[in-house]
Amino acid sequence: MDDSGNILVKRIAKSNVYVVRNPSEENAIASEILKLPNGSLEPEKPVKLFDMKKFQQNVSREMRRAYPDRRKLECQCISAIAFVRSEQDPLDSPCWIMLINIVAMDMLKSKMPPSN
Protein backbone atom coordinates (compact mmCIF):
# COMPACT_ATOMS: atom_id res chain seq x y z
CA MET A 1 0.00 0.00 0.00
CA ASP A 2 1.32 3.43 -0.86
CA ASP A 3 0.87 6.69 1.06
CA SER A 4 -2.35 7.51 -0.84
CA GLY A 5 -4.09 4.26 0.10
CA ASN A 6 -3.60 2.59 -3.28
CA ILE A 7 -2.78 -1.12 -3.19
CA LEU A 8 -0.05 -2.32 -5.55
CA VAL A 9 0.36 -5.91 -6.73
CA LYS A 10 3.25 -7.65 -8.49
CA ARG A 11 3.40 -11.14 -9.98
CA ILE A 12 6.66 -12.80 -8.92
CA ALA A 13 5.70 -16.39 -9.79
CA LYS A 14 6.04 -18.16 -13.13
CA SER A 15 2.38 -19.18 -12.91
CA ASN A 16 -0.39 -16.88 -14.05
CA VAL A 17 -2.03 -14.53 -11.57
CA TYR A 18 -5.40 -12.97 -12.39
CA VAL A 19 -7.36 -10.09 -10.92
CA VAL A 20 -10.98 -11.18 -10.80
CA ARG A 21 -13.37 -8.42 -11.79
CA ASN A 22 -17.03 -7.99 -12.57
CA PRO A 23 -17.29 -5.65 -15.57
CA SER A 24 -20.97 -4.93 -14.93
CA GLU A 25 -20.38 -3.38 -11.48
CA GLU A 26 -18.73 -0.15 -10.40
CA ASN A 27 -15.34 -0.90 -8.88
CA ALA A 28 -12.14 0.66 -7.58
CA ILE A 29 -9.82 -1.52 -9.65
CA ALA A 30 -7.17 0.62 -11.32
CA SER A 31 -7.60 1.27 -15.04
CA GLU A 32 -4.19 -0.25 -15.84
CA ILE A 33 -5.47 -3.64 -14.60
CA LEU A 34 -8.79 -3.28 -16.42
CA LYS A 35 -6.80 -2.98 -19.67
CA LEU A 36 -4.96 -6.29 -19.12
CA PRO A 37 -6.28 -9.25 -21.12
CA ASN A 38 -8.33 -11.46 -18.77
CA GLY A 39 -6.93 -9.46 -15.84
CA SER A 40 -3.70 -11.46 -16.12
CA LEU A 41 -0.78 -9.75 -14.39
CA GLU A 42 2.53 -9.40 -16.21
CA PRO A 43 5.58 -10.97 -14.52
CA GLU A 44 7.73 -8.71 -12.32
CA LYS A 45 5.73 -5.57 -13.16
CA PRO A 46 4.10 -3.82 -10.18
CA VAL A 47 0.68 -2.35 -10.98
CA LYS A 48 -1.95 -0.54 -8.98
CA LEU A 49 -4.68 -2.95 -7.91
CA PHE A 50 -6.90 -0.68 -5.82
CA ASP A 51 -7.23 2.96 -6.91
CA MET A 52 -8.10 5.12 -3.89
CA LYS A 53 -8.85 8.19 -6.03
CA LYS A 54 -11.32 6.19 -8.13
CA PHE A 55 -12.89 4.82 -4.94
CA GLN A 56 -13.27 8.34 -3.50
CA GLN A 57 -14.98 9.45 -6.73
CA ASN A 58 -17.35 6.46 -6.47
CA VAL A 59 -18.12 7.36 -2.84
CA SER A 60 -18.84 10.99 -3.79
CA ARG A 61 -21.10 9.89 -6.65
CA GLU A 62 -22.98 7.46 -4.40
CA MET A 63 -23.42 10.10 -1.67
CA ARG A 64 -25.22 12.36 -4.16
CA ARG A 65 -27.90 9.72 -4.80
CA ALA A 66 -31.23 9.85 -3.01
CA TYR A 67 -30.60 6.48 -1.38
CA PRO A 68 -26.84 5.82 -1.18
CA ASP A 69 -25.91 2.13 -1.15
CA ARG A 70 -23.17 1.61 1.45
CA ARG A 71 -22.95 -2.13 0.72
CA LYS A 72 -22.07 -1.46 -2.93
CA LEU A 73 -19.17 0.73 -1.77
CA GLU A 74 -18.03 -1.81 0.81
CA CYS A 75 -17.82 -4.44 -1.95
CA GLN A 76 -15.44 -2.16 -3.86
CA CYS A 77 -13.01 -2.39 -0.91
CA ILE A 78 -12.55 -6.11 -1.63
CA SER A 79 -10.17 -7.25 -4.37
CA ALA A 80 -10.07 -10.86 -5.57
CA ILE A 81 -6.96 -12.51 -7.01
CA ALA A 82 -6.96 -15.98 -8.59
CA PHE A 83 -3.85 -18.11 -9.02
CA VAL A 84 -5.11 -20.64 -11.53
CA ARG A 85 -7.51 -19.16 -14.04
CA SER A 86 -9.78 -16.17 -14.30
CA GLU A 87 -13.45 -16.88 -13.60
CA GLN A 88 -16.21 -14.33 -13.09
CA ASP A 89 -16.88 -15.81 -9.66
CA PRO A 90 -13.70 -16.39 -7.63
CA LEU A 91 -15.44 -19.30 -5.90
CA ASP A 92 -15.25 -21.13 -9.25
CA SER A 93 -11.44 -20.90 -9.20
CA PRO A 94 -9.60 -23.61 -7.28
CA CYS A 95 -7.09 -21.19 -5.67
CA TRP A 96 -7.80 -17.54 -4.87
CA ILE A 97 -7.53 -14.85 -2.20
CA MET A 98 -9.52 -11.76 -1.32
CA LEU A 99 -7.85 -8.60 -0.07
CA ILE A 100 -9.89 -6.24 2.08
CA ASN A 101 -8.69 -2.64 2.02
CA ILE A 102 -9.21 -1.62 5.66
CA VAL A 103 -8.01 1.94 4.95
CA ALA A 104 -10.75 2.37 2.33
CA MET A 105 -13.30 0.81 4.70
CA ASP A 106 -12.32 3.30 7.43
CA MET A 107 -12.57 6.19 4.98
CA LEU A 108 -16.03 4.98 3.95
CA LYS A 109 -17.05 4.65 7.60
CA SER A 110 -16.07 8.29 8.24
CA LYS A 111 -18.03 9.57 5.22
CA MET A 112 -21.02 7.24 5.53
CA PRO A 113 -21.45 5.82 9.05
CA PRO A 114 -23.16 2.41 9.23
CA SER A 115 -26.87 2.57 9.93
CA ASN A 116 -28.30 0.80 12.97
mmCIF file with all atom_site columns, C-alpha atoms in Angstrom:
data_model
loop_
_atom_site.group_PDB
_atom_site.id
_atom_site.type_symbol
_atom_site.label_atom_id
_atom_site.label_alt_id
_atom_site.label_comp_id
_atom_site.label_asym_id
_atom_site.label_entity_id
_atom_site.label_seq_id
_atom_site.pdbx_PDB_ins_code
_atom_site.Cartn_x
_atom_site.Cartn_y
_atom_site.Cartn_z
_atom_site.occupancy
_atom_site.B_iso_or_equiv
_atom_site.pdbx_formal_charge
_atom_site.auth_seq_id
_atom_site.auth_comp_id
_atom_site.auth_asym_id
_atom_site.auth_atom_id
_atom_site.pdbx_PDB_model_num
ATOM 1   C CA . MET A 1 1   ? 0.000   0.000   0.000   1.00 0.00 ? 1   MET A CA 1
ATOM 2   C CA . ASP A 1 2   ? 1.320   3.432   -0.855  1.00 0.00 ? 2   ASP A CA 1
ATOM 3   C CA . ASP A 1 3   ? 0.866   6.686   1.060   1.00 0.00 ? 3   ASP A CA 1
ATOM 4   C CA . SER A 1 4   ? -2.347  7.508   -0.842  1.00 0.00 ? 4   SER A CA 1
ATOM 5   C CA . GLY A 1 5   ? -4.091  4.257   0.105   1.00 0.00 ? 5   GLY A CA 1
ATOM 6   C CA . ASN A 1 6   ? -3.604  2.588   -3.279  1.00 0.00 ? 6   ASN A CA 1
ATOM 7   C CA . ILE A 1 7   ? -2.781  -1.121  -3.192  1.00 0.00 ? 7   ILE A CA 1
ATOM 8   C CA . LEU A 1 8   ? -0.050  -2.323  -5.549  1.00 0.00 ? 8   LEU A CA 1
ATOM 9   C CA . VAL A 1 9   ? 0.363   -5.914  -6.731  1.00 0.00 ? 9   VAL A CA 1
ATOM 10  C CA . LYS A 1 10  ? 3.254   -7.654  -8.488  1.00 0.00 ? 10  LYS A CA 1
ATOM 11  C CA . ARG A 1 11  ? 3.398   -11.140 -9.976  1.00 0.00 ? 11  ARG A CA 1
ATOM 12  C CA . ILE A 1 12  ? 6.657   -12.797 -8.925  1.00 0.00 ? 12  ILE A CA 1
ATOM 13  C CA . ALA A 1 13  ? 5.699   -16.385 -9.795  1.00 0.00 ? 13  ALA A CA 1
ATOM 14  C CA . LYS A 1 14  ? 6.037   -18.158 -13.126 1.00 0.00 ? 14  LYS A CA 1
ATOM 15  C CA . SER A 1 15  ? 2.376   -19.183 -12.907 1.00 0.00 ? 15  SER A CA 1
ATOM 16  C CA . ASN A 1 16  ? -0.390  -16.880 -14.055 1.00 0.00 ? 16  ASN A CA 1
ATOM 17  C CA . VAL A 1 17  ? -2.031  -14.527 -11.566 1.00 0.00 ? 17  VAL A CA 1
ATOM 18  C CA . TYR A 1 18  ? -5.404  -12.968 -12.387 1.00 0.00 ? 18  TYR A CA 1
ATOM 19  C CA . VAL A 1 19  ? -7.363  -10.089 -10.921 1.00 0.00 ? 19  VAL A CA 1
ATOM 20  C CA . VAL A 1 20  ? -10.984 -11.184 -10.800 1.00 0.00 ? 20  VAL A CA 1
ATOM 21  C CA . ARG A 1 21  ? -13.369 -8.418  -11.789 1.00 0.00 ? 21  ARG A CA 1
ATOM 22  C CA . ASN A 1 22  ? -17.031 -7.993  -12.570 1.00 0.00 ? 22  ASN A CA 1
ATOM 23  C CA . PRO A 1 23  ? -17.293 -5.648  -15.568 1.00 0.00 ? 23  PRO A CA 1
ATOM 24  C CA . SER A 1 24  ? -20.973 -4.926  -14.926 1.00 0.00 ? 24  SER A CA 1
ATOM 25  C CA . GLU A 1 25  ? -20.381 -3.383  -11.480 1.00 0.00 ? 25  GLU A CA 1
ATOM 26  C CA . GLU A 1 26  ? -18.732 -0.152  -10.399 1.00 0.00 ? 26  GLU A CA 1
ATOM 27  C CA . ASN A 1 27  ? -15.336 -0.904  -8.879  1.00 0.00 ? 27  ASN A CA 1
ATOM 28  C CA . ALA A 1 28  ? -12.140 0.661   -7.578  1.00 0.00 ? 28  ALA A CA 1
ATOM 29  C CA . ILE A 1 29  ? -9.822  -1.521  -9.653  1.00 0.00 ? 29  ILE A CA 1
ATOM 30  C CA . ALA A 1 30  ? -7.168  0.616   -11.317 1.00 0.00 ? 30  ALA A CA 1
ATOM 31  C CA . SER A 1 31  ? -7.595  1.267   -15.041 1.00 0.00 ? 31  SER A CA 1
ATOM 32  C CA . GLU A 1 32  ? -4.185  -0.251  -15.837 1.00 0.00 ? 32  GLU A CA 1
ATOM 33  C CA . ILE A 1 33  ? -5.475  -3.643  -14.602 1.00 0.00 ? 33  ILE A CA 1
ATOM 34  C CA . LEU A 1 34  ? -8.795  -3.282  -16.419 1.00 0.00 ? 34  LEU A CA 1
ATOM 35  C CA . LYS A 1 35  ? -6.805  -2.978  -19.675 1.00 0.00 ? 35  LYS A CA 1
ATOM 36  C CA . LEU A 1 36  ? -4.958  -6.289  -19.115 1.00 0.00 ? 36  LEU A CA 1
ATOM 37  C CA . PRO A 1 37  ? -6.280  -9.245  -21.123 1.00 0.00 ? 37  PRO A CA 1
ATOM 38  C CA . ASN A 1 38  ? -8.330  -11.464 -18.773 1.00 0.00 ? 38  ASN A CA 1
ATOM 39  C CA . GLY A 1 39  ? -6.929  -9.460  -15.842 1.00 0.00 ? 39  GLY A CA 1
ATOM 40  C CA . SER A 1 40  ? -3.698  -11.458 -16.125 1.00 0.00 ? 40  SER A CA 1
ATOM 41  C CA . LEU A 1 41  ? -0.775  -9.747  -14.388 1.00 0.00 ? 41  LEU A CA 1
ATOM 42  C CA . GLU A 1 42  ? 2.525   -9.401  -16.211 1.00 0.00 ? 42  GLU A CA 1
ATOM 43  C CA . PRO A 1 43  ? 5.582   -10.968 -14.524 1.00 0.00 ? 43  PRO A CA 1
ATOM 44  C CA . GLU A 1 44  ? 7.733   -8.709  -12.317 1.00 0.00 ? 44  GLU A CA 1
ATOM 45  C CA . LYS A 1 45  ? 5.726   -5.572  -13.155 1.00 0.00 ? 45  LYS A CA 1
ATOM 46  C CA . PRO A 1 46  ? 4.098   -3.822  -10.183 1.00 0.00 ? 46  PRO A CA 1
ATOM 47  C CA . VAL A 1 47  ? 0.677   -2.349  -10.980 1.00 0.00 ? 47  VAL A CA 1
ATOM 48  C CA . LYS A 1 48  ? -1.950  -0.537  -8.985  1.00 0.00 ? 48  LYS A CA 1
ATOM 49  C CA . LEU A 1 49  ? -4.683  -2.953  -7.912  1.00 0.00 ? 49  LEU A CA 1
ATOM 50  C CA . PHE A 1 50  ? -6.902  -0.681  -5.817  1.00 0.00 ? 50  PHE A CA 1
ATOM 51  C CA . ASP A 1 51  ? -7.229  2.959   -6.911  1.00 0.00 ? 51  ASP A CA 1
ATOM 52  C CA . MET A 1 52  ? -8.101  5.116   -3.892  1.00 0.00 ? 52  MET A CA 1
ATOM 53  C CA . LYS A 1 53  ? -8.850  8.189   -6.031  1.00 0.00 ? 53  LYS A CA 1
ATOM 54  C CA . LYS A 1 54  ? -11.322 6.193   -8.133  1.00 0.00 ? 54  LYS A CA 1
ATOM 55  C CA . PHE A 1 55  ? -12.893 4.822   -4.936  1.00 0.00 ? 55  PHE A CA 1
ATOM 56  C CA . GLN A 1 56  ? -13.268 8.336   -3.501  1.00 0.00 ? 56  GLN A CA 1
ATOM 57  C CA . GLN A 1 57  ? -14.980 9.445   -6.728  1.00 0.00 ? 57  GLN A CA 1
ATOM 58  C CA . ASN A 1 58  ? -17.350 6.459   -6.474  1.00 0.00 ? 58  ASN A CA 1
ATOM 59  C CA . VAL A 1 59  ? -18.116 7.357   -2.836  1.00 0.00 ? 59  VAL A CA 1
ATOM 60  C CA . SER A 1 60  ? -18.842 10.991  -3.787  1.00 0.00 ? 60  SER A CA 1
ATOM 61  C CA . ARG A 1 61  ? -21.097 9.890   -6.650  1.00 0.00 ? 61  ARG A CA 1
ATOM 62  C CA . GLU A 1 62  ? -22.981 7.462   -4.402  1.00 0.00 ? 62  GLU A CA 1
ATOM 63  C CA . MET A 1 63  ? -23.421 10.095  -1.665  1.00 0.00 ? 63  MET A CA 1
ATOM 64  C CA . ARG A 1 64  ? -25.222 12.362  -4.161  1.00 0.00 ? 64  ARG A CA 1
ATOM 65  C CA . ARG A 1 65  ? -27.898 9.720   -4.800  1.00 0.00 ? 65  ARG A CA 1
ATOM 66  C CA . ALA A 1 66  ? -31.227 9.854   -3.009  1.00 0.00 ? 66  ALA A CA 1
ATOM 67  C CA . TYR A 1 67  ? -30.602 6.480   -1.379  1.00 0.00 ? 67  TYR A CA 1
ATOM 68  C CA . PRO A 1 68  ? -26.842 5.817   -1.185  1.00 0.00 ? 68  PRO A CA 1
ATOM 69  C CA . ASP A 1 69  ? -25.908 2.128   -1.155  1.00 0.00 ? 69  ASP A CA 1
ATOM 70  C CA . ARG A 1 70  ? -23.173 1.608   1.445   1.00 0.00 ? 70  ARG A CA 1
ATOM 71  C CA . ARG A 1 71  ? -22.947 -2.127  0.725   1.00 0.00 ? 71  ARG A CA 1
ATOM 72  C CA . LYS A 1 72  ? -22.067 -1.459  -2.928  1.00 0.00 ? 72  LYS A CA 1
ATOM 73  C CA . LEU A 1 73  ? -19.174 0.733   -1.774  1.00 0.00 ? 73  LEU A CA 1
ATOM 74  C CA . GLU A 1 74  ? -18.032 -1.815  0.807   1.00 0.00 ? 74  GLU A CA 1
ATOM 75  C CA . CYS A 1 75  ? -17.820 -4.439  -1.946  1.00 0.00 ? 75  CYS A CA 1
ATOM 76  C CA . GLN A 1 76  ? -15.440 -2.156  -3.859  1.00 0.00 ? 76  GLN A CA 1
ATOM 77  C CA . CYS A 1 77  ? -13.008 -2.392  -0.906  1.00 0.00 ? 77  CYS A CA 1
ATOM 78  C CA . ILE A 1 78  ? -12.545 -6.105  -1.628  1.00 0.00 ? 78  ILE A CA 1
ATOM 79  C CA . SER A 1 79  ? -10.170 -7.250  -4.367  1.00 0.00 ? 79  SER A CA 1
ATOM 80  C CA . ALA A 1 80  ? -10.066 -10.864 -5.566  1.00 0.00 ? 80  ALA A CA 1
ATOM 81  C CA . ILE A 1 81  ? -6.959  -12.506 -7.009  1.00 0.00 ? 81  ILE A CA 1
ATOM 82  C CA . ALA A 1 82  ? -6.962  -15.978 -8.586  1.00 0.00 ? 82  ALA A CA 1
ATOM 83  C CA . PHE A 1 83  ? -3.851  -18.109 -9.023  1.00 0.00 ? 83  PHE A CA 1
ATOM 84  C CA . VAL A 1 84  ? -5.106  -20.639 -11.527 1.00 0.00 ? 84  VAL A CA 1
ATOM 85  C CA . ARG A 1 85  ? -7.512  -19.160 -14.036 1.00 0.00 ? 85  ARG A CA 1
ATOM 86  C CA . SER A 1 86  ? -9.780  -16.169 -14.296 1.00 0.00 ? 86  SER A CA 1
ATOM 87  C CA . GLU A 1 87  ? -13.451 -16.877 -13.603 1.00 0.00 ? 87  GLU A CA 1
ATOM 88  C CA . GLN A 1 88  ? -16.211 -14.330 -13.094 1.00 0.00 ? 88  GLN A CA 1
ATOM 89  C CA . ASP A 1 89  ? -16.879 -15.811 -9.660  1.00 0.00 ? 89  ASP A CA 1
ATOM 90  C CA . PRO A 1 90  ? -13.696 -16.389 -7.634  1.00 0.00 ? 90  PRO A CA 1
ATOM 91  C CA . LEU A 1 91  ? -15.435 -19.297 -5.905  1.00 0.00 ? 91  LEU A CA 1
ATOM 92  C CA . ASP A 1 92  ? -15.251 -21.134 -9.252  1.00 0.00 ? 92  ASP A CA 1
ATOM 93  C CA . SER A 1 93  ? -11.445 -20.901 -9.198  1.00 0.00 ? 93  SER A CA 1
ATOM 94  C CA . PRO A 1 94  ? -9.596  -23.613 -7.277  1.00 0.00 ? 94  PRO A CA 1
ATOM 95  C CA . CYS A 1 95  ? -7.089  -21.191 -5.674  1.00 0.00 ? 95  CYS A CA 1
ATOM 96  C CA . TRP A 1 96  ? -7.796  -17.542 -4.866  1.00 0.00 ? 96  TRP A CA 1
ATOM 97  C CA . ILE A 1 97  ? -7.526  -14.850 -2.202  1.00 0.00 ? 97  ILE A CA 1
ATOM 98  C CA . MET A 1 98  ? -9.523  -11.765 -1.324  1.00 0.00 ? 98  MET A CA 1
ATOM 99  C CA . LEU A 1 99  ? -7.847  -8.603  -0.067  1.00 0.00 ? 99  LEU A CA 1
ATOM 100 C CA . ILE A 1 100 ? -9.889  -6.238  2.075   1.00 0.00 ? 100 ILE A CA 1
ATOM 101 C CA . ASN A 1 101 ? -8.687  -2.644  2.021   1.00 0.00 ? 101 ASN A CA 1
ATOM 102 C CA . ILE A 1 102 ? -9.208  -1.622  5.657   1.00 0.00 ? 102 ILE A CA 1
ATOM 103 C CA . VAL A 1 103 ? -8.006  1.939   4.951   1.00 0.00 ? 103 VAL A CA 1
ATOM 104 C CA . ALA A 1 104 ? -10.745 2.370   2.329   1.00 0.00 ? 104 ALA A CA 1
ATOM 105 C CA . MET A 1 105 ? -13.303 0.809   4.701   1.00 0.00 ? 105 MET A CA 1
ATOM 106 C CA . ASP A 1 106 ? -12.321 3.305   7.431   1.00 0.00 ? 106 ASP A CA 1
ATOM 107 C CA . MET A 1 107 ? -12.571 6.188   4.977   1.00 0.00 ? 107 MET A CA 1
ATOM 108 C CA . LEU A 1 108 ? -16.026 4.976   3.952   1.00 0.00 ? 108 LEU A CA 1
ATOM 109 C CA . LYS A 1 109 ? -17.054 4.652   7.598   1.00 0.00 ? 109 LYS A CA 1
ATOM 110 C CA . SER A 1 110 ? -16.071 8.292   8.242   1.00 0.00 ? 110 SER A CA 1
ATOM 111 C CA . LYS A 1 111 ? -18.029 9.567   5.223   1.00 0.00 ? 111 LYS A CA 1
ATOM 112 C CA . MET A 1 112 ? -21.023 7.240   5.529   1.00 0.00 ? 112 MET A CA 1
ATOM 113 C CA . PRO A 1 113 ? -21.454 5.824   9.049   1.00 0.00 ? 113 PRO A CA 1
ATOM 114 C CA . PRO A 1 114 ? -23.156 2.409   9.230   1.00 0.00 ? 114 PRO A CA 1
ATOM 115 C CA . SER A 1 115 ? -26.870 2.573   9.932   1.00 0.00 ? 115 SER A CA 1
ATOM 116 C CA . ASN A 1 116 ? -28.298 0.803   12.967  1.00 0.00 ? 116 ASN A CA 1
#
